[in-house]
Short mmCIF file of C-alpha atoms and ligand atoms in Angstrom, two decimals:
data_model
loop_
_atom_site.label_atom_id
_atom_site.label_comp_id
_atom_site.label_asym_id
_atom_site.label_seq_id
_atom_site.Cartn_x
_atom_site.Cartn_y
_atom_site.Cartn_z
CA UNK A 1 -29.97 36.01 -9.84
CA UNK A 2 -29.12 32.66 -11.43
CA UNK A 3 -29.36 29.84 -8.91
CA UNK A 4 -28.09 26.30 -9.14
CA UNK A 5 -30.19 23.16 -9.02
CA UNK A 6 -29.48 19.45 -9.03
CA UNK A 7 -29.79 17.37 -12.20
CA UNK A 8 -31.78 14.78 -10.23
CA UNK A 9 -34.84 16.86 -9.49
CA UNK A 10 -34.37 18.07 -5.90
CA UNK A 11 -36.14 21.38 -5.29
CA UNK A 12 -33.25 22.81 -3.29
CA UNK A 13 -31.62 25.84 -4.89
CA UNK A 14 -28.10 27.12 -4.18
CA UNK A 15 -26.19 30.24 -5.02
CA UNK A 16 -23.15 29.76 -7.23
CA UNK A 17 -20.90 30.16 -4.17
CA UNK A 18 -22.79 27.45 -2.29
CA UNK A 19 -22.68 25.12 -5.30
CA UNK A 20 -18.92 25.64 -5.67
CA UNK A 21 -18.41 24.75 -2.00
CA UNK A 22 -20.67 21.69 -2.12
CA UNK A 23 -19.27 20.22 -5.36
CA UNK A 24 -21.98 17.58 -5.67
CA UNK A 25 -25.70 17.93 -4.78
CA UNK A 26 -27.25 16.12 -1.81
CA UNK A 27 -29.33 13.84 -4.04
CA UNK A 28 -26.04 12.84 -5.78
CA UNK A 29 -26.93 14.95 -8.81
CA UNK A 30 -24.73 17.63 -10.33
CA UNK A 31 -25.40 21.33 -10.02
CA UNK A 32 -26.57 23.11 -13.14
CA UNK A 33 -27.58 26.75 -13.62
CA UNK A 34 -31.38 27.22 -13.67
CA UNK A 35 -30.94 29.10 -16.91
CA UNK A 36 -27.99 29.87 -19.17
CA UNK A 37 -27.29 33.62 -19.37
CA UNK A 38 -27.02 35.32 -22.78
CA UNK A 39 -23.61 36.59 -23.91
CA UNK A 40 -22.89 39.76 -21.92
CA UNK A 41 -21.45 41.68 -24.90
CA UNK A 42 -22.02 42.28 -28.62
CA UNK A 43 -19.69 40.63 -31.15
CA UNK A 44 -18.25 44.03 -31.96
CA UNK A 45 -17.34 44.78 -28.33
CA UNK A 46 -16.24 41.21 -27.69
CA UNK A 47 -13.69 41.19 -30.47
CA UNK A 48 -11.58 43.76 -28.67
CA UNK A 49 -11.42 41.90 -25.36
CA UNK A 50 -8.40 40.10 -23.90
CA UNK A 51 -8.72 36.54 -22.64
CA UNK A 52 -8.97 37.80 -19.06
CA UNK A 53 -11.73 40.23 -19.98
CA UNK A 54 -13.74 37.56 -21.75
CA UNK A 55 -13.31 35.19 -18.81
CA UNK A 56 -14.38 37.88 -16.35
CA UNK A 57 -17.55 38.65 -18.27
CA UNK A 58 -18.52 35.03 -18.94
CA UNK A 59 -17.89 33.80 -15.40
CA UNK A 60 -19.59 36.90 -14.02
CA UNK A 61 -22.68 36.18 -16.12
CA UNK A 62 -23.06 32.72 -14.53
CA UNK A 63 -21.91 33.57 -10.99
CA UNK A 64 -24.13 36.54 -10.26
CA UNK A 65 -23.76 36.30 -6.49
CA UNK A 66 -20.05 37.13 -6.84
CA UNK A 67 -19.32 40.86 -7.15
CA UNK A 68 -17.54 42.17 -10.21
CA UNK A 69 -14.46 42.90 -8.08
CA UNK A 70 -14.47 39.37 -6.71
CA UNK A 71 -14.62 37.82 -10.18
CA UNK A 72 -11.93 40.18 -11.39
CA UNK A 73 -9.60 39.17 -8.55
CA UNK A 74 -10.19 35.49 -9.27
CA UNK A 75 -9.50 35.92 -12.98
CA UNK A 76 -6.41 38.04 -12.50
CA UNK A 77 -5.01 35.63 -9.92
CA UNK A 78 -5.53 32.67 -12.24
CA UNK A 79 -4.65 33.81 -15.75
CA UNK A 80 -1.33 35.58 -15.16
CA UNK A 81 2.33 34.82 -15.95
CA UNK A 82 1.72 31.22 -14.91
CA UNK A 83 0.61 30.84 -18.50
CA UNK A 84 3.50 30.59 -20.90
CA UNK A 85 1.56 32.33 -23.67
CA UNK A 86 0.71 36.00 -23.23
CA UNK A 87 -2.59 35.38 -25.05
CA UNK A 88 -3.36 32.60 -22.53
CA UNK A 89 -5.21 30.62 -25.23
CA UNK A 90 -3.59 31.02 -28.66
CA UNK A 91 -5.76 30.06 -31.64
CA UNK A 92 -3.50 28.45 -34.24
CA UNK A 93 -4.49 27.67 -37.82
CA UNK A 94 -2.94 24.43 -39.04
CA UNK A 95 -4.16 21.71 -41.37
CA UNK A 96 -7.93 21.69 -41.62
CA UNK A 97 -8.76 23.58 -38.45
CA UNK A 98 -8.15 26.19 -35.81
CA UNK A 99 -6.49 24.75 -32.74
CA UNK A 100 -7.66 26.29 -29.50
CA UNK A 101 -4.45 25.71 -27.52
CA UNK A 102 -5.61 25.18 -23.96
CA UNK A 103 -2.38 23.76 -22.58
CA UNK A 104 -0.09 26.69 -21.86
CA UNK A 105 -0.66 26.64 -18.10
CA UNK A 106 1.60 25.26 -15.39
CA UNK A 107 0.92 21.55 -15.88
CA UNK A 108 0.80 21.59 -19.69
CA UNK A 109 -2.77 20.28 -20.01
CA UNK A 110 -6.11 22.01 -20.46
CA UNK A 111 -7.13 21.23 -16.87
CA UNK A 112 -5.13 24.32 -15.87
CA UNK A 113 -7.76 26.51 -17.53
CA UNK A 114 -10.27 25.60 -14.83
CA UNK A 115 -8.06 24.49 -11.96
CA UNK A 116 -5.97 27.63 -11.79
CA UNK A 117 -9.14 29.62 -11.06
CA UNK A 118 -11.14 27.11 -8.96
CA UNK A 119 -9.13 27.73 -5.75
CA UNK A 120 -9.87 31.46 -6.05
CA UNK A 121 -13.55 30.87 -6.73
CA UNK A 122 -13.71 28.46 -3.80
CA UNK A 123 -11.87 30.59 -1.22
CA UNK A 124 -13.97 33.59 -2.26
CA UNK A 125 -17.09 31.45 -1.85
CA UNK A 126 -15.99 30.39 1.66
CA UNK A 127 -15.56 33.99 2.65
CA UNK A 128 -18.92 34.99 1.17
CA UNK A 129 -20.71 32.20 2.99
CA UNK A 130 -18.91 32.86 6.30
CA UNK A 131 -17.71 29.26 6.19
CA UNK A 132 -15.14 28.51 8.87
CA UNK A 133 -14.56 24.80 8.23
CA UNK A 134 -11.45 23.61 6.55
CA UNK A 135 -12.17 22.35 3.03
CA UNK A 136 -10.71 19.07 1.89
CA UNK A 137 -10.58 18.71 -1.87
CA UNK A 138 -10.96 15.08 -2.98
CA UNK A 139 -9.98 14.24 -6.50
CA UNK A 140 -9.78 11.14 -8.65
CA UNK A 141 -7.67 11.69 -11.71
CA UNK A 142 -7.03 9.99 -15.01
CA UNK A 143 -3.71 11.85 -15.01
CA UNK A 144 -4.06 15.54 -15.79
CA UNK A 145 -6.66 16.76 -13.29
CA UNK A 146 -4.62 15.58 -10.32
CA UNK A 147 -1.54 17.60 -11.09
CA UNK A 148 -3.49 20.68 -12.14
CA UNK A 149 -5.55 20.52 -8.92
CA UNK A 150 -2.41 20.04 -6.81
CA UNK A 151 -0.77 23.06 -8.42
CA UNK A 152 -3.92 25.11 -7.97
CA UNK A 153 -4.47 24.24 -4.31
CA UNK A 154 -0.90 23.80 -3.02
CA UNK A 155 -0.55 25.88 0.17
CA UNK A 156 -3.92 27.59 -0.33
CA UNK A 157 -4.98 28.61 3.18
CA UNK A 158 -7.91 26.70 4.68
CA UNK A 159 -7.67 23.78 2.24
CA UNK A 160 -6.24 20.28 2.08
CA UNK A 161 -6.05 18.39 -1.17
CA UNK A 162 -6.11 14.61 -1.58
CA UNK A 163 -5.49 13.14 -5.03
CA UNK A 164 -6.05 9.51 -6.04
CA UNK A 165 -4.60 8.32 -9.33
CA UNK A 166 -4.91 4.80 -10.80
CA UNK A 167 -1.66 2.83 -10.87
CA UNK A 168 -2.74 1.56 -14.30
CA UNK A 169 -3.00 4.14 -16.98
CA UNK A 170 -1.26 7.39 -16.12
CA UNK A 171 1.90 8.22 -18.06
CA UNK A 172 5.36 8.35 -16.43
CA UNK A 173 5.43 12.11 -16.80
CA UNK A 174 1.94 12.50 -15.32
CA UNK A 175 2.85 10.30 -12.37
CA UNK A 176 6.14 12.07 -11.77
CA UNK A 177 4.40 15.43 -11.89
CA UNK A 178 2.07 14.32 -9.09
CA UNK A 179 4.44 12.42 -6.79
CA UNK A 180 6.93 15.29 -6.73
CA UNK A 181 4.25 17.83 -5.76
CA UNK A 182 5.30 20.29 -3.07
CA UNK A 183 3.01 21.98 -0.55
CA UNK A 184 2.22 21.09 3.08
CA UNK A 185 -1.48 20.50 2.33
CA UNK A 186 -0.98 18.10 -0.60
CA UNK A 187 -1.62 14.33 -0.35
CA UNK A 188 -1.21 11.94 -3.28
CA UNK A 189 -2.08 8.23 -3.43
CA UNK A 190 -1.63 5.65 -6.14
CA UNK A 191 -4.70 3.38 -6.22
CA UNK A 192 -4.53 -0.18 -7.56
CA UNK A 193 -6.95 -0.21 -10.53
CA UNK A 194 -8.04 2.04 -13.36
CA UNK A 195 -9.61 5.50 -13.40
CA UNK A 196 -13.19 4.28 -13.05
CA UNK A 197 -12.19 2.40 -9.87
CA UNK A 198 -10.60 5.53 -8.40
CA UNK A 199 -13.54 7.72 -9.43
CA UNK A 200 -16.07 5.29 -7.97
CA UNK A 201 -14.04 5.20 -4.74
CA UNK A 202 -14.17 8.98 -4.46
CA UNK A 203 -17.91 9.03 -5.15
CA UNK A 204 -18.38 6.51 -2.34
CA UNK A 205 -16.46 8.70 0.07
CA UNK A 206 -18.69 11.64 -0.83
CA UNK A 207 -21.78 9.55 -0.26
CA UNK A 208 -20.58 8.13 3.08
CA UNK A 209 -22.61 10.20 5.53
CA UNK A 210 -20.86 8.67 8.56
CA UNK A 211 -17.45 9.70 7.32
CA UNK A 212 -18.78 13.15 6.52
CA UNK A 213 -20.14 13.50 10.06
CA UNK A 214 -16.88 12.32 11.53
CA UNK A 215 -15.01 14.92 9.47
CA UNK A 216 -17.48 17.63 10.36
CA UNK A 217 -16.63 17.03 14.01
CA UNK A 218 -13.05 17.85 13.08
CA UNK A 219 -14.38 20.96 11.33
CA UNK A 220 -13.57 19.60 7.87
CA UNK A 221 -15.88 19.64 4.83
CA UNK A 222 -15.34 17.69 1.64
CA UNK A 223 -15.42 19.29 -1.77
CA UNK A 224 -14.42 18.24 -5.24
CA UNK A 225 -12.03 19.51 -7.88
CA UNK A 226 -13.37 17.03 -10.42
CA UNK A 227 -15.27 18.43 -13.34
CA UNK A 228 -18.53 17.77 -11.51
CA UNK A 229 -17.86 21.09 -9.70
CA UNK A 230 -19.57 24.04 -11.45
CA UNK A 231 -16.53 26.09 -10.47
CA UNK A 232 -14.64 24.08 -13.04
CA UNK A 233 -17.25 23.95 -15.73
CA UNK A 234 -18.08 27.64 -15.98
CA UNK A 235 -14.51 28.97 -16.52
CA UNK A 236 -14.23 26.55 -19.45
CA UNK A 237 -17.10 28.23 -21.27
CA UNK A 238 -14.96 31.35 -21.68
CA UNK A 239 -12.44 29.86 -24.10
CA UNK A 240 -15.06 28.75 -26.61
CA UNK A 241 -16.47 32.27 -26.65
CA UNK A 242 -12.93 33.63 -26.96
CA UNK A 243 -12.11 31.22 -29.81
CA UNK A 244 -15.20 32.32 -31.74
CA UNK A 245 -14.28 35.98 -31.19
CA UNK A 246 -10.79 35.32 -32.57
CA UNK A 247 -12.25 33.78 -35.73
CA UNK A 248 -14.46 36.87 -36.14
CA UNK A 249 -11.51 39.15 -35.57
CA UNK A 250 -9.50 37.37 -38.26
CA UNK A 251 -12.37 37.50 -40.73
CA UNK A 252 -12.61 33.69 -40.87
CA UNK A 253 -16.25 34.10 -39.82
CA UNK A 254 -18.77 36.91 -40.00
CA UNK A 255 -20.84 37.65 -36.88
CA UNK A 256 -23.59 35.09 -36.60
CA UNK A 257 -21.91 32.52 -38.87
CA UNK A 258 -21.59 29.10 -37.30
CA UNK A 259 -18.48 27.25 -36.22
CA UNK A 260 -17.91 23.56 -35.54
CA UNK A 261 -16.26 22.48 -32.30
CA UNK A 262 -14.21 19.29 -31.93
CA UNK A 263 -13.38 18.08 -28.44
CA UNK A 264 -11.33 15.04 -27.36
CA UNK A 265 -13.68 13.80 -24.69
CA UNK A 266 -13.39 11.83 -21.47
CA UNK A 267 -15.58 12.99 -18.61
CA UNK A 268 -17.62 15.24 -20.96
CA UNK A 269 -16.76 18.46 -19.10
CA UNK A 270 -14.92 20.22 -21.88
CA UNK A 271 -17.50 19.55 -24.58
CA UNK A 272 -20.31 20.46 -22.18
CA UNK A 273 -18.66 23.87 -21.75
CA UNK A 274 -18.80 24.24 -25.55
CA UNK A 275 -22.51 23.41 -25.39
CA UNK A 276 -22.99 26.10 -22.73
CA UNK A 277 -21.20 28.64 -24.92
CA UNK A 278 -23.71 27.77 -27.63
CA UNK A 279 -26.63 28.21 -25.22
CA UNK A 280 -25.22 31.67 -24.43
CA UNK A 281 -25.29 32.62 -28.09
CA UNK A 282 -22.17 31.34 -29.87
CA UNK A 283 -23.45 29.88 -33.16
CA UNK A 284 -22.28 26.26 -33.24
CA UNK A 285 -23.21 24.02 -36.15
CA UNK A 286 -21.99 20.69 -34.75
CA UNK A 287 -20.33 19.45 -31.56
CA UNK A 288 -17.91 16.74 -32.59
CA UNK A 289 -17.24 14.42 -29.68
CA UNK A 290 -14.01 12.46 -30.20
CA UNK A 291 -13.19 9.29 -28.26
CA UNK A 292 -10.35 6.80 -28.31
CA UNK A 293 -10.94 3.03 -28.35
CA UNK A 294 -13.14 3.47 -25.24
CA UNK A 295 -15.95 4.59 -27.52
CA UNK A 296 -18.87 4.49 -25.14
CA UNK A 297 -19.83 8.07 -26.09
CA UNK A 298 -19.49 7.42 -29.82
CA UNK A 299 -21.95 4.55 -29.56
CA UNK A 300 -24.21 6.60 -27.30
CA UNK A 301 -24.43 9.49 -29.74
CA UNK A 302 -25.01 7.12 -32.63
CA UNK A 303 -27.63 4.88 -30.97
CA UNK A 304 -29.10 6.69 -27.95
CA UNK A 305 -28.04 3.83 -25.70
CA UNK A 306 -25.36 4.32 -23.05
CA UNK A 307 -23.82 0.94 -22.37
CA UNK A 308 -20.81 0.27 -20.16
CA UNK A 309 -21.04 -3.52 -20.52
CA UNK A 310 -17.85 -3.66 -22.54
CA UNK A 311 -14.10 -4.06 -22.22
CA UNK A 312 -12.07 -1.18 -20.87
CA UNK A 313 -8.90 -0.33 -22.81
CA UNK A 314 -5.75 1.43 -21.72
CA UNK A 315 -4.68 3.67 -24.61
CA UNK A 316 -2.02 6.30 -25.24
CA UNK A 317 -4.62 9.03 -24.65
CA UNK A 318 -5.14 8.07 -20.98
CA UNK A 319 -7.14 11.15 -19.98
CA UNK A 320 -9.92 9.77 -22.16
CA UNK A 321 -9.78 6.19 -20.89
CA UNK A 322 -13.16 6.47 -19.22
CA UNK A 323 -16.37 4.49 -19.44
CA UNK A 324 -18.57 6.59 -17.16
CA UNK A 325 -18.58 10.22 -18.26
CA UNK A 326 -19.91 12.16 -15.28
CA UNK A 327 -20.81 15.39 -17.02
CA UNK A 328 -23.01 13.69 -19.57
CA UNK A 329 -25.62 13.79 -16.80
CA UNK A 330 -25.75 17.56 -17.16
CA UNK A 331 -26.36 17.38 -20.90
CA UNK A 332 -29.12 14.82 -20.34
CA UNK A 333 -30.76 17.18 -17.88
CA UNK A 334 -30.72 20.06 -20.34
CA UNK A 335 -31.88 17.93 -23.27
CA UNK A 336 -34.67 16.46 -21.10
CA UNK A 337 -35.78 20.09 -20.62
CA UNK A 338 -35.02 20.03 -16.92
CA UNK A 339 -36.80 16.78 -16.09
CA UNK A 340 -34.78 15.68 -13.06
CA UNK A 341 -36.95 12.60 -12.50
CA UNK A 342 -36.05 11.33 -15.95
CA UNK A 343 -32.33 11.86 -15.25
CA UNK A 344 -32.67 10.12 -11.89
CA UNK A 345 -34.21 7.10 -13.65
CA UNK A 346 -31.45 6.86 -16.23
CA UNK A 347 -28.72 7.18 -13.59
CA UNK A 348 -30.34 4.51 -11.43
CA UNK A 349 -30.52 2.23 -14.45
CA UNK A 350 -26.88 2.87 -15.22
CA UNK A 351 -25.93 1.91 -11.69
CA UNK A 352 -28.15 -1.18 -11.57
CA UNK A 353 -28.13 -2.48 -15.15
CA UNK A 354 -24.97 -0.83 -16.51
CA UNK A 355 -26.89 0.68 -19.42
CA UNK A 356 -29.82 2.95 -20.26
CA UNK A 357 -31.60 4.30 -23.32
CA UNK A 358 -32.68 7.93 -23.70
CA UNK A 359 -36.19 9.09 -24.62
CA UNK A 360 -37.12 10.71 -27.94
CA UNK A 361 -36.79 14.30 -26.69
CA UNK A 362 -33.21 13.70 -25.58
CA UNK A 363 -32.44 11.75 -28.74
CA UNK A 364 -33.51 14.72 -30.85
CA UNK A 365 -31.28 17.07 -28.87
CA UNK A 366 -28.35 14.71 -29.34
CA UNK A 367 -28.44 15.27 -33.10
CA UNK A 368 -26.38 18.44 -32.58
CA UNK A 369 -23.56 16.07 -31.59
CA UNK A 370 -21.45 13.87 -33.81
CA UNK A 371 -19.57 10.98 -32.21
CA UNK A 372 -16.45 9.34 -33.58
CA UNK A 373 -13.54 7.31 -32.28
CA UNK A 374 -10.07 6.24 -33.31
CA UNK A 375 -7.50 3.61 -32.42
CA UNK A 376 -3.99 4.02 -31.00
CA UNK A 377 -2.50 3.23 -34.44
CA UNK A 378 -4.64 5.91 -36.09
CA UNK A 379 -3.70 8.37 -33.34
CA UNK A 380 0.01 7.81 -33.92
CA UNK A 381 -0.33 7.91 -37.71
CA UNK A 382 -2.15 11.26 -37.40
CA UNK A 383 0.53 12.81 -35.18
CA UNK A 384 3.28 11.81 -37.61
CA UNK A 385 1.40 12.84 -40.76
CA UNK A 386 0.22 16.22 -39.48
CA UNK A 387 3.71 17.03 -38.24
CA UNK A 388 5.31 16.10 -41.57
CA UNK A 389 2.70 17.86 -43.71
CA UNK A 390 1.81 20.88 -41.59
CA UNK A 391 4.73 21.25 -39.20
CA UNK A 392 2.20 21.17 -36.35
CA UNK A 393 2.89 18.99 -33.32
CA UNK A 394 -0.09 17.46 -31.50
CA UNK A 395 -0.34 15.40 -28.35
CA UNK A 396 -2.19 12.08 -28.44
CA UNK A 397 -5.55 13.48 -27.23
CA UNK A 398 -5.58 16.31 -29.73
CA UNK A 399 -4.64 13.82 -32.43
CA UNK A 400 -7.71 11.73 -31.58
CA UNK A 401 -9.80 14.88 -32.05
CA UNK A 402 -8.12 15.71 -35.35
CA UNK A 403 -8.52 12.21 -36.75
CA UNK A 404 -12.22 12.08 -35.82
CA UNK A 405 -12.67 15.50 -37.39
CA UNK A 406 -11.10 14.26 -40.63
CA UNK A 407 -13.53 11.34 -40.63
CA UNK A 408 -16.40 13.75 -39.99
CA UNK A 409 -15.44 15.91 -42.96
CA UNK A 410 -15.08 12.86 -45.19
CA UNK A 411 -18.50 11.62 -44.14
CA UNK A 412 -20.42 14.91 -44.28
CA UNK A 413 -18.50 17.21 -46.65
CA UNK A 414 -19.09 19.93 -44.06
CA UNK A 415 -16.69 22.85 -44.63
CA UNK A 416 -17.76 24.98 -41.64
CA UNK A 417 -14.65 26.57 -40.02
CA UNK A 418 -13.76 24.46 -37.01
CA UNK A 419 -12.25 24.99 -33.58
CA UNK A 420 -10.31 21.96 -32.33
CA UNK A 421 -9.74 21.82 -28.58
CA UNK A 422 -6.04 21.12 -28.16
CA UNK A 423 -5.84 19.71 -24.68
CA UNK A 424 -2.22 18.91 -23.87
CA UNK A 425 1.37 19.63 -24.77
CA UNK A 426 2.89 16.88 -26.92
CA UNK A 427 5.62 16.57 -24.26
CA UNK A 428 3.17 15.22 -21.73
CA UNK A 429 2.88 12.05 -23.82
CA UNK A 430 6.36 12.15 -25.26
CA UNK A 431 6.91 8.41 -25.72
CA UNK A 432 3.89 8.04 -28.02
CA UNK A 433 4.74 11.27 -29.81
CA UNK A 434 8.38 10.18 -30.33
CA UNK A 435 7.17 6.85 -31.70
CA UNK A 436 4.69 8.61 -33.98
CA UNK A 437 7.47 10.80 -35.38
CA UNK A 438 9.46 7.66 -36.16
CA UNK A 439 12.24 8.43 -33.64
CA UNK A 440 14.37 5.58 -32.23
CA UNK A 441 13.30 4.02 -28.93
CA UNK A 442 14.62 5.78 -25.82
CA UNK A 443 15.23 4.34 -22.36
CA UNK A 444 12.49 6.38 -20.69
CA UNK A 445 9.88 9.05 -21.26
CA UNK A 446 12.23 11.80 -20.15
CA UNK A 447 14.69 10.88 -22.90
CA UNK A 448 11.74 10.97 -25.33
CA UNK A 449 11.06 14.57 -24.30
CA UNK A 450 14.64 15.49 -25.22
CA UNK A 451 14.44 13.58 -28.50
CA UNK A 452 11.16 15.21 -29.58
CA UNK A 453 12.56 18.61 -28.67
CA UNK A 454 15.72 18.00 -30.70
CA UNK A 455 13.73 16.93 -33.75
CA UNK A 456 10.93 19.52 -33.70
CA UNK A 457 12.43 22.50 -31.89
CA UNK A 458 9.08 23.01 -30.13
CA UNK A 459 9.97 24.41 -26.68
CA UNK A 460 9.51 22.13 -23.66
CA UNK A 461 6.98 23.62 -21.20
CA UNK A 462 8.62 24.94 -18.02
CA UNK A 463 6.62 22.60 -15.80
CA UNK A 464 8.11 19.54 -17.50
CA UNK A 465 11.73 20.65 -17.35
CA UNK A 466 13.89 19.03 -14.69
CA UNK A 467 11.09 16.67 -13.67
CA UNK A 468 13.31 13.61 -13.62
CA UNK A 469 15.58 15.06 -10.95
CA UNK A 470 12.84 16.37 -8.65
CA UNK A 471 12.59 14.52 -5.30
CA UNK A 472 9.60 12.19 -4.83
CA UNK A 473 7.38 13.32 -1.93
CA UNK A 474 4.45 10.91 -2.25
CA UNK A 475 4.87 7.16 -2.71
CA UNK A 476 1.96 5.36 -1.03
CA UNK A 477 0.11 2.68 -3.02
CA UNK A 478 -3.32 1.64 -1.72
CA UNK A 479 -6.36 -0.42 -2.73
CA UNK A 480 -9.78 1.09 -3.50
CA UNK A 481 -10.98 -0.19 -0.08
CA UNK A 482 -8.24 1.80 1.65
CA UNK A 483 -9.22 5.14 0.13
CA UNK A 484 -11.45 6.20 3.05
CA UNK A 485 -8.69 5.49 5.53
CA UNK A 486 -6.27 7.45 3.36
CA UNK A 487 -8.55 10.49 3.64
CA UNK A 488 -8.74 10.10 7.43
CA UNK A 489 -4.99 9.79 7.76
CA UNK A 490 -4.40 12.86 5.58
CA UNK A 491 -6.43 15.16 7.82
C1 LIG B 1 -9.13 15.65 -19.16
C2 LIG B 1 -8.60 15.61 -20.52
C3 LIG B 1 -9.43 15.34 -21.62
C4 LIG B 1 -10.91 15.03 -21.45
O1 LIG B 1 -11.64 16.15 -21.05
P1 LIG B 1 -13.09 15.96 -20.38
O2 LIG B 1 -13.50 17.32 -19.95
O3 LIG B 1 -12.90 15.03 -19.22
O4 LIG B 1 -13.98 15.39 -21.42
C5 LIG B 1 -8.87 15.35 -22.88
N1 LIG B 1 -7.55 15.58 -23.07
C6 LIG B 1 -6.72 15.84 -22.04
C7 LIG B 1 -5.28 16.05 -22.30
C8 LIG B 1 -7.21 15.86 -20.73
O5 LIG B 1 -6.38 16.11 -19.71
#
C-alpha cells in the first residue's frame, strides 16, 4: 500500500487518509507518495473511459487505503451536474494547441477540479480514521481557491472553513464571490496585504503549537484546503491523463507518442500534477511553466537559483501573483531522489536568506521544464489576437500560458502536440478581457461581463450570474497579526 512521507526527511509514514486529514507534515514538510503508481489501465482501455472513470482509477491508484466504493462515491459526488459541461473537462482545439478546459465547475476556475472532491475525500478519511474532532479548514487564497473551497465545504457536516484573502490583488468578481458565500460554517476575512502575507499568516497558525493545543481542547483540528494537501494534488493528476487519452482517441497522437503540457503557474500545484501524470506513464516531452511578471519560477528554471529578493507585482492574472510557490518543494524532493535532508536545507535557506541554489542532480531533472513569462500588455494583446484570429476566448491566466507557449515554439521549433491548461472562465477577469477585446470602458466589472457576453456570445457561467445583487455576508477586514484571533472567534 502506498504510504505518504514528508518532503523534509521525517521517517513518519501516513496512510493517504491520514495525510489528507493532516494537510501539512509535522516537520513542516509536504506529504508525497513514497512511490508513484503506474497507470492502472492500458491506452486502449483508457480511451473508452469517461472523466469520472479516469478520475476514479487514478485517485484509487494513489489512495490505496480507500476502498473502491469509497473512491467511487467521492468521484460521483464531486463530478456531477455541478459541472456545466457534460464531459467535465472538454479538450478544445484552437490556435496552436489543445485547451484542457478545467473551469466548468461551480466557481468558474480550475480550483473546482480538486476542491469539489476534497470535502468528500476528507470526510471519508475522518470516518476511516474514527476521527471525532471537528475539522477546521484554513485557507489563504490568491482569489480562486477561496471561493472553490467555500463552495466545496459549505454546510459539510463536521467542518468549519475559514478563508483569508488579501485586500490587494483579488478581482472584484473574485471578492464578491467570496463575501456573498452562504453556509453556516463559512468564515471569510479580508487581510491587509498581498497573497504571500496571507499565506505566511496561515502557515504561522499551522505552526503555532499553543493555538493547536487550545483548539484541541475544544475538539477542533486544523486542516488545509491549500494545494499543499495531497487530497488536492492527486485529483488533478486525472485530467492530464484524460487529456492525453482524448488526443489518442482523436488520432492526434499514437499510443506512446509524447505531448507537451503548458501550465499557467502560481503555487506549482497544477504543473506538479502534470509531472505526476508523467511519472505514472503519460509520455510528456516538456513541461512548460508559464508565469506573469512575477517570474521567480522562470528564473529558477533557467538558472537553478530560487530568489525571492525582488519586487512583487500585482498583475491582471492575480492567481499567479506569487513569489513563494509551495508545491515546488515536492518537485525538489522528487528530483533530489527523495533526499529530505537536502530539501530541508534549501527550505531553511529560503526562509533565512530568501534564496537558494539547487544541486546538480536537481538541476538535471529541471531540464524537463521550460520556464517563460509575459507582461500584462502581452497578456492582453494575446487575448485580443487569439479571439480575433481563432474565435477562442481566453482568460488572463490562460493567455499567459498561450503567450509563453508561442515563445517556446519560436525558440525551439518544437511541433509536439500540446495540451494547454485553461484555468479560468474569461468572465472571472472580465475587465481585462473587455479591455483586451477593445471594448469601451464600463463602470464596473459586472458591466464588463455583460459587454463581453454581448460581443462574443460565449455563455456566462451560472456561478457568475446575478452576483452583483447577492447580499454580502462577510465584510471583516483584518491585519496579518489578527489572523489567529479571527480563527479563534470563528470557532
Ligand atoms: C490557482 C490558479 C492558477 C495557478 O495554479 P497553481 O496550481 O497554483 O500553480 C492559475 N490560474 C488560475 C485561474 C488559478 O486559479
